[in-house]
Coordinates of C-alpha atoms in Angstrom, one line a residue:
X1 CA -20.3 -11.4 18.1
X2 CA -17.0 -11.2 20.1
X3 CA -14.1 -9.4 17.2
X4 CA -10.5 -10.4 17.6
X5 CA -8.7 -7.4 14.6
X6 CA -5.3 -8.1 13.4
X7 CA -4.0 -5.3 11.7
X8 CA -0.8 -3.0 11.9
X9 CA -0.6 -0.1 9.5
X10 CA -2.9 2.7 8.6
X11 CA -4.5 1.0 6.3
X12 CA -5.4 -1.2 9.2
X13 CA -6.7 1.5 11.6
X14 CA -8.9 3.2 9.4
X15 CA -10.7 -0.5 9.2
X16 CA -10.6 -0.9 12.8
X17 CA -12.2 2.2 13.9
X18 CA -15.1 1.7 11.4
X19 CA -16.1 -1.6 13.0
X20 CA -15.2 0.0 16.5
X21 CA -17.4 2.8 15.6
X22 CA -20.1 0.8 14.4
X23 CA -20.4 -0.8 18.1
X24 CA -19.5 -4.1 17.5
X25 CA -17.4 -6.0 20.4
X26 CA -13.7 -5.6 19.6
X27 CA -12.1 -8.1 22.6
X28 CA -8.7 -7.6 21.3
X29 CA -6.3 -6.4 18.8
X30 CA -3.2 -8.2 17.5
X31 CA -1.0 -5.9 16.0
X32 CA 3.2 -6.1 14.7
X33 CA 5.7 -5.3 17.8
X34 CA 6.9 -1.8 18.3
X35 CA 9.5 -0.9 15.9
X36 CA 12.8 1.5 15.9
X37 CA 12.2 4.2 13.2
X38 CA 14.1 7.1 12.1
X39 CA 18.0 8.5 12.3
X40 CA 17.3 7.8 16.3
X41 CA 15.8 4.3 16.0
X42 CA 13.3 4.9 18.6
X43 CA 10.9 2.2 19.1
X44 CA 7.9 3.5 17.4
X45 CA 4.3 1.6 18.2
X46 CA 2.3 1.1 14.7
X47 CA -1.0 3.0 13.8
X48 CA -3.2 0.4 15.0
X49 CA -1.7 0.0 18.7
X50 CA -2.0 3.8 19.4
X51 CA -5.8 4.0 18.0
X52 CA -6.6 0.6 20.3
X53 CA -5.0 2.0 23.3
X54 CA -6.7 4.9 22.8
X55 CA -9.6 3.0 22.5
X56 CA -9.0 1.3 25.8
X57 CA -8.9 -2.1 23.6
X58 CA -6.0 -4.6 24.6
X59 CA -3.5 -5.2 22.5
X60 CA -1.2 -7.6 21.6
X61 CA 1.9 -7.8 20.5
X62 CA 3.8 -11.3 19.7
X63 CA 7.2 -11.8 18.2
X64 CA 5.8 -15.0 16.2
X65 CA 2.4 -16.8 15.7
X66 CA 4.1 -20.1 14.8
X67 CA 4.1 -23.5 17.2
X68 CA 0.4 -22.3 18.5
X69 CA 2.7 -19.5 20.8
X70 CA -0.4 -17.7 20.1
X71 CA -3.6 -20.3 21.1
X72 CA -3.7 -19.6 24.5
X73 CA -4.4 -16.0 24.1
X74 CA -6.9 -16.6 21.6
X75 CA -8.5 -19.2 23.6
X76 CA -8.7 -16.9 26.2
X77 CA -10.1 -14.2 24.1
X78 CA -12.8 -16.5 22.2
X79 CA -13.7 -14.7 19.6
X80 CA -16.4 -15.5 17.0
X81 CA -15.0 -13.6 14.2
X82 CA -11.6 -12.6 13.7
X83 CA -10.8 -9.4 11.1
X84 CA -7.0 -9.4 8.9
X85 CA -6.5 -6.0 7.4
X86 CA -2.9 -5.8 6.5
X87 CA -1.4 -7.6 9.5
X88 CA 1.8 -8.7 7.7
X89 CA 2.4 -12.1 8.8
X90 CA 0.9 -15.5 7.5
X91 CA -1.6 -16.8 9.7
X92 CA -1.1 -20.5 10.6
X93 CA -3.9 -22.8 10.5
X94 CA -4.9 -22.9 14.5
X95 CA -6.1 -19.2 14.2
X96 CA -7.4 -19.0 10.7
X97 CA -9.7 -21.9 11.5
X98 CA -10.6 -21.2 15.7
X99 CA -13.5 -18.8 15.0
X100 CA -16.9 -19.9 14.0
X101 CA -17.8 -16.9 11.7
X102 CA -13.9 -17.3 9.8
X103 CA -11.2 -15.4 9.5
X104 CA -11.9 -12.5 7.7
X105 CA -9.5 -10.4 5.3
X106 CA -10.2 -7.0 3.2
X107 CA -7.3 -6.7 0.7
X108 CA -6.4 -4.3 -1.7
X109 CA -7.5 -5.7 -5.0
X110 CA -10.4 -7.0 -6.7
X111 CA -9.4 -10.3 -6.9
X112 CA -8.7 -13.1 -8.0
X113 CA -6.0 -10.0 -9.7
X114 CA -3.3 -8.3 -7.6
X115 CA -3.1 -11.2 -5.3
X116 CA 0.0 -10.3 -2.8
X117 CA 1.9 -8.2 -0.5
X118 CA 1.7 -4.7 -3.0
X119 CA -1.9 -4.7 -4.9
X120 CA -2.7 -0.8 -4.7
X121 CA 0.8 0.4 -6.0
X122 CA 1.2 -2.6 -8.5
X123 CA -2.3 -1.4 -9.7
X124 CA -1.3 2.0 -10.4
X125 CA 2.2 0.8 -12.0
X126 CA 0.5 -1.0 -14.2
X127 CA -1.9 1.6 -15.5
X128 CA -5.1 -0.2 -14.4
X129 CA -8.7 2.2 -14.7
X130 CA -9.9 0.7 -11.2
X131 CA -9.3 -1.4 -8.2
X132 CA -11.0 -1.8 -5.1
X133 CA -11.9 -4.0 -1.8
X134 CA -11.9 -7.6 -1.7
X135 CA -13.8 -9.1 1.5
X136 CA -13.1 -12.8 2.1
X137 CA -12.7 -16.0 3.9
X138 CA -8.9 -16.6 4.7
X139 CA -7.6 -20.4 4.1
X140 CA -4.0 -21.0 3.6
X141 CA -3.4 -20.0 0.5
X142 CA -2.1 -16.3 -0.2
X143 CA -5.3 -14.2 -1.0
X144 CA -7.1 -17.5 -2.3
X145 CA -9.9 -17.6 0.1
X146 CA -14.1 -17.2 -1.1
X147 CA -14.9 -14.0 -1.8
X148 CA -17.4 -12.2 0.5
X149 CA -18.1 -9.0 -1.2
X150 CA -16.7 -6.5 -3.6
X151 CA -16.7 -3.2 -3.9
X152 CA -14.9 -1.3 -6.9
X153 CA -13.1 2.2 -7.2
X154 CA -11.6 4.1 -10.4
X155 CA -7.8 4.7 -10.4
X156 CA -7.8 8.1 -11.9
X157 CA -4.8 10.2 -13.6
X158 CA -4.6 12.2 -9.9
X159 CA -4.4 9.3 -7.9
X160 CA -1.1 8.5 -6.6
X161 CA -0.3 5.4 -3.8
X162 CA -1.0 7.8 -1.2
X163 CA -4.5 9.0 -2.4
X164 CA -6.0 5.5 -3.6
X165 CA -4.5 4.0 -0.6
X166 CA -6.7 6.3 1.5
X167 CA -9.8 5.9 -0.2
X168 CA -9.4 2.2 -0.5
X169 CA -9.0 2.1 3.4
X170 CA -12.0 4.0 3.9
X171 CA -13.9 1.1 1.8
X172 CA -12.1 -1.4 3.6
X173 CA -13.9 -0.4 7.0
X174 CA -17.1 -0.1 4.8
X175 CA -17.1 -2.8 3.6
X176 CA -15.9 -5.4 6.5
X177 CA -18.9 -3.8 8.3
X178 CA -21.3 -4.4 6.2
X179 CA -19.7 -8.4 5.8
X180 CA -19.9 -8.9 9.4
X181 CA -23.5 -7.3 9.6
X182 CA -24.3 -10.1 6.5
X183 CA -22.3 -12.9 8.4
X184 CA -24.0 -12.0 12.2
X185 CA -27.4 -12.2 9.9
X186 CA -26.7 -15.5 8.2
X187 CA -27.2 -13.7 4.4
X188 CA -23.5 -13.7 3.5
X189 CA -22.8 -15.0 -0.2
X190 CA -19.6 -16.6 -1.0
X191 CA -18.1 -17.3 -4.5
X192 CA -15.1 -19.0 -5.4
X193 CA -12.2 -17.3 -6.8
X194 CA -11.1 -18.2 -10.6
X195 CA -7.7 -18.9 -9.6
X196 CA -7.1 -18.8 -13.6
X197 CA -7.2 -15.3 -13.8
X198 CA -5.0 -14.6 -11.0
X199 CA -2.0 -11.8 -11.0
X200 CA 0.4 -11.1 -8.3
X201 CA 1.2 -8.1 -6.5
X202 CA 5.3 -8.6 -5.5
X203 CA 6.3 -6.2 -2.6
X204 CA 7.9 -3.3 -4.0
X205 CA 11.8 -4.0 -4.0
X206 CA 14.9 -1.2 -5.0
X207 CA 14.9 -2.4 -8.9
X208 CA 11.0 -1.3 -9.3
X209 CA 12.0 2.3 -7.8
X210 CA 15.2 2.8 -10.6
X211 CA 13.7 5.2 -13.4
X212 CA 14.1 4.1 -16.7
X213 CA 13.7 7.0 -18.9
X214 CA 13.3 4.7 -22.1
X215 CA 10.0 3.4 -21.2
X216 CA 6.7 4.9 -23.2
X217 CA 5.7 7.5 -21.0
X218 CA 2.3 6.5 -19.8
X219 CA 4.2 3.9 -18.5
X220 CA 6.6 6.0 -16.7
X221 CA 4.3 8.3 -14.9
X222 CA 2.2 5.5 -13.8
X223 CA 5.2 4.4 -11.9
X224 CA 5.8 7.5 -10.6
X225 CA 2.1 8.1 -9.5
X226 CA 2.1 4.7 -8.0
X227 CA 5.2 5.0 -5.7
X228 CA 4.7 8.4 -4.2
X229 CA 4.9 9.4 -1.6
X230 CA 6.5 6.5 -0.7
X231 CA 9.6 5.1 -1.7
X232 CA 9.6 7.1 -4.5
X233 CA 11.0 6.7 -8.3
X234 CA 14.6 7.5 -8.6
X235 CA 17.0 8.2 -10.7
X236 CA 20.5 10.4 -10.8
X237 CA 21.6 13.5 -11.5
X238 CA 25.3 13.9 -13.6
X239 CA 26.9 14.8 -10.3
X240 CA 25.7 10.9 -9.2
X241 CA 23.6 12.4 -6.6
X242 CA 20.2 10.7 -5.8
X243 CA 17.3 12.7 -7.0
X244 CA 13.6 11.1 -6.3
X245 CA 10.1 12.5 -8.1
X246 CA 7.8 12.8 -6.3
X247 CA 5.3 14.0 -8.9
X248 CA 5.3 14.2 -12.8
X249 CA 2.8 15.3 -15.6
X250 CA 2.7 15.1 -19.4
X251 CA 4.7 17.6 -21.1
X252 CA 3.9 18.8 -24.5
X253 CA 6.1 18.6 -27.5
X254 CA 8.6 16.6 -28.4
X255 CA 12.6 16.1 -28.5
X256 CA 15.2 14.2 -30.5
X257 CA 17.7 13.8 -27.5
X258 CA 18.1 10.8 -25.8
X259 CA 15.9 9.4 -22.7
X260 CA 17.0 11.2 -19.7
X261 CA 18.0 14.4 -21.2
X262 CA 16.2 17.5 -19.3
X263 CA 14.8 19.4 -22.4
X264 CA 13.7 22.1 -20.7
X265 CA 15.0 24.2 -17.5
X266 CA 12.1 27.3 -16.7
X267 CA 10.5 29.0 -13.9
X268 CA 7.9 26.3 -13.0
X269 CA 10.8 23.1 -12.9
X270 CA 12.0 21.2 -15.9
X271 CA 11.2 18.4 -18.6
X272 CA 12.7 15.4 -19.4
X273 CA 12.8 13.3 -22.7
X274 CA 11.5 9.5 -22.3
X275 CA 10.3 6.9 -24.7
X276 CA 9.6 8.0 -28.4
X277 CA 11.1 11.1 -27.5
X278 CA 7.9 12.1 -25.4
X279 CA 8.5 14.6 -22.2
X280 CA 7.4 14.9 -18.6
X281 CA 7.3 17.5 -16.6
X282 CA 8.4 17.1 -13.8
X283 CA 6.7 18.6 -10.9
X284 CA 8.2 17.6 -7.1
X285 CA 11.2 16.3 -6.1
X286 CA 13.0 15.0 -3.1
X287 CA 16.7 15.6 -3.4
X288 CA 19.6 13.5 -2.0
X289 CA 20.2 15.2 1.4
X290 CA 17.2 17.5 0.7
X291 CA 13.7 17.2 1.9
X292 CA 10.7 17.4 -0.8
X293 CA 10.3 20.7 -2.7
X294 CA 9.2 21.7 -5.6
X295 CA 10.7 21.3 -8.9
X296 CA 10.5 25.2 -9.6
X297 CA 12.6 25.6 -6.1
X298 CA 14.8 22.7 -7.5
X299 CA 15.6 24.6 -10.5
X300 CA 16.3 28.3 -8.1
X301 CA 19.1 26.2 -6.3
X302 CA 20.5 25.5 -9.9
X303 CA 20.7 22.2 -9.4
X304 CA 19.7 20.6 -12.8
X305 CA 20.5 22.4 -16.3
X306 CA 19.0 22.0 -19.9
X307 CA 21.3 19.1 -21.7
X308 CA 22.0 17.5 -18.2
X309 CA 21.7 13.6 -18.6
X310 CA 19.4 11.7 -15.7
X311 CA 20.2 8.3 -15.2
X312 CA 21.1 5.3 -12.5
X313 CA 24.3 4.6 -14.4
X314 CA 27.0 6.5 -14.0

């Protein structure tokens, strides 16, 4: 079974070298162009094209996948199966339908839910007890396709984007392994979605990462948790400075002050009041200007003070 893998972040590598591991015939890999990255903007090649070349796998690389400027290097290349794991482009319908075994796709959600560009950080946001892998057939639709296989995973109080992304990769590879190994056999199942139970996962925009103190605090920290380490909740210190958390927990207690107020300033960081009058501790923090510390450090540099307001508005 000749593999063609589309895939471009790490998410996507970890799948990749699972099925390249397993010995299957990877005949290519379509990954995003090289992009500029950092103060510098240097042209930085994504996850999937430095584990390929290392590999010795080709690679390619095109600007756009519309008007077929793709179909003679997939004719050339022939697979049987082609593998999606976080590409990040729509696939037109020349490639999604060329291959005899399908185009397969292992996305971040047991679906039909968390359908979309963001379904392991949407997941924690919205305080959901598990998640997992979603093998399928790709069609047109976004994340519409029959469903291969599932494989579940609970979204516990430690897990932040960074950790459940992780672990979710590492079932992604499972579990596209063990769908090809079902599909090469002929004993694949595949089941409908109920497209009446469907959510969406919107990509993460600027608004979802603005702190809103006021919210119940299960809430809040579930937002937190589920965009860290990456971009990060924030909010603003009195002097309008940017101040991203990185981490928070629950704090005990309880204070009549408004959301936002830091109730607390001690050796080990600092709380702050939200919904109900509720507290978190806050634990790291990446400063405007700064790079990510603790919040004890934080405190040191006398940065923050009991009574000090946090807020976007200023």
């Amino acid at each position: 079974m000749k593999v063609l893998f589309m895939g471009t972040p790490d998410f996507a590598k970890v799948c990749l070298s699972a099925i390249v591991e397993e010995g299957f015939d990877v005949v290519g890999v379509v990954t995003q162009p090289d992009k500029p990255k950092g103060r510098s903007y240097k042209l930085t090649p994504p996850p999937v094209k430095v584990y390929a070349e290392e590999c010795g796998l080709p690679v390619y690389q095109p600007e756009t996948l519309r008007n077929e400027a793709f179909k003679e290097e997939l004719e050339a290349l022939s697979p049987d199966i082609i593998i999606v794991a976080a590409y990040g482009k729509i696939l037109p319908p020349y490639i999604i339908n060329y291959p005899r075994y399908g185009c397969i796709n292992a996305h971040g959600s047991v679906l039909p839910k968390y359908r979309g560009a963001a379904p392991i950080q949407r997941a924690i946001m919205d305080g959901e007890s598990e998640t997992g892998i979603t093998v399928m057939y790709m069609d047109e639709g976004l994340d519409t396709g029959d469903m291969i296989l599932i494989e579940k995973t609970p979204i516990t109080e430690e897990d932040n984007f960074e950790t459940l992304h992780d672990r979710l990769a590492e079932i992604g590879g499972r579990t596209l392994v063990e769908a090809m190994k079902s599909l090469e056999a002929g004993t694949a199942t595949r089941e409908k979605q109920d497209s009446s139970l469907a959510t969406y996962a919107e990509k993460i925009t600027k608004d979802d990462c603005i702190i809103d103190f006021s919210i119940p605090r299960e809430e809040l920290l579930c937002r937190i948790r589920g965009l860290s380490p990456f971009p990060l909740a924030v909010t603003k210190t009195p002097d309008g400075r940017l101040l991203k958390i990185v981490s928070a927990s629950v704090a005990s207690g309880a204070s009549e002050a408004a959301p936002g107020t830091v109730a607390c300033v001690d050796k080990d960081g600092f709380e702050v009041v939200c919904g109900k009058g509720k507290k978190i501790r806050v634990k790291e923090v990446l400063p405007e200007g700064k790079g990510r510390m603790t919040a004890a450090d934080f405190v040191r540099g006398r940065r923050i003070e009991a009574g000090d307001k946090l807020a976007w508005e200023k």
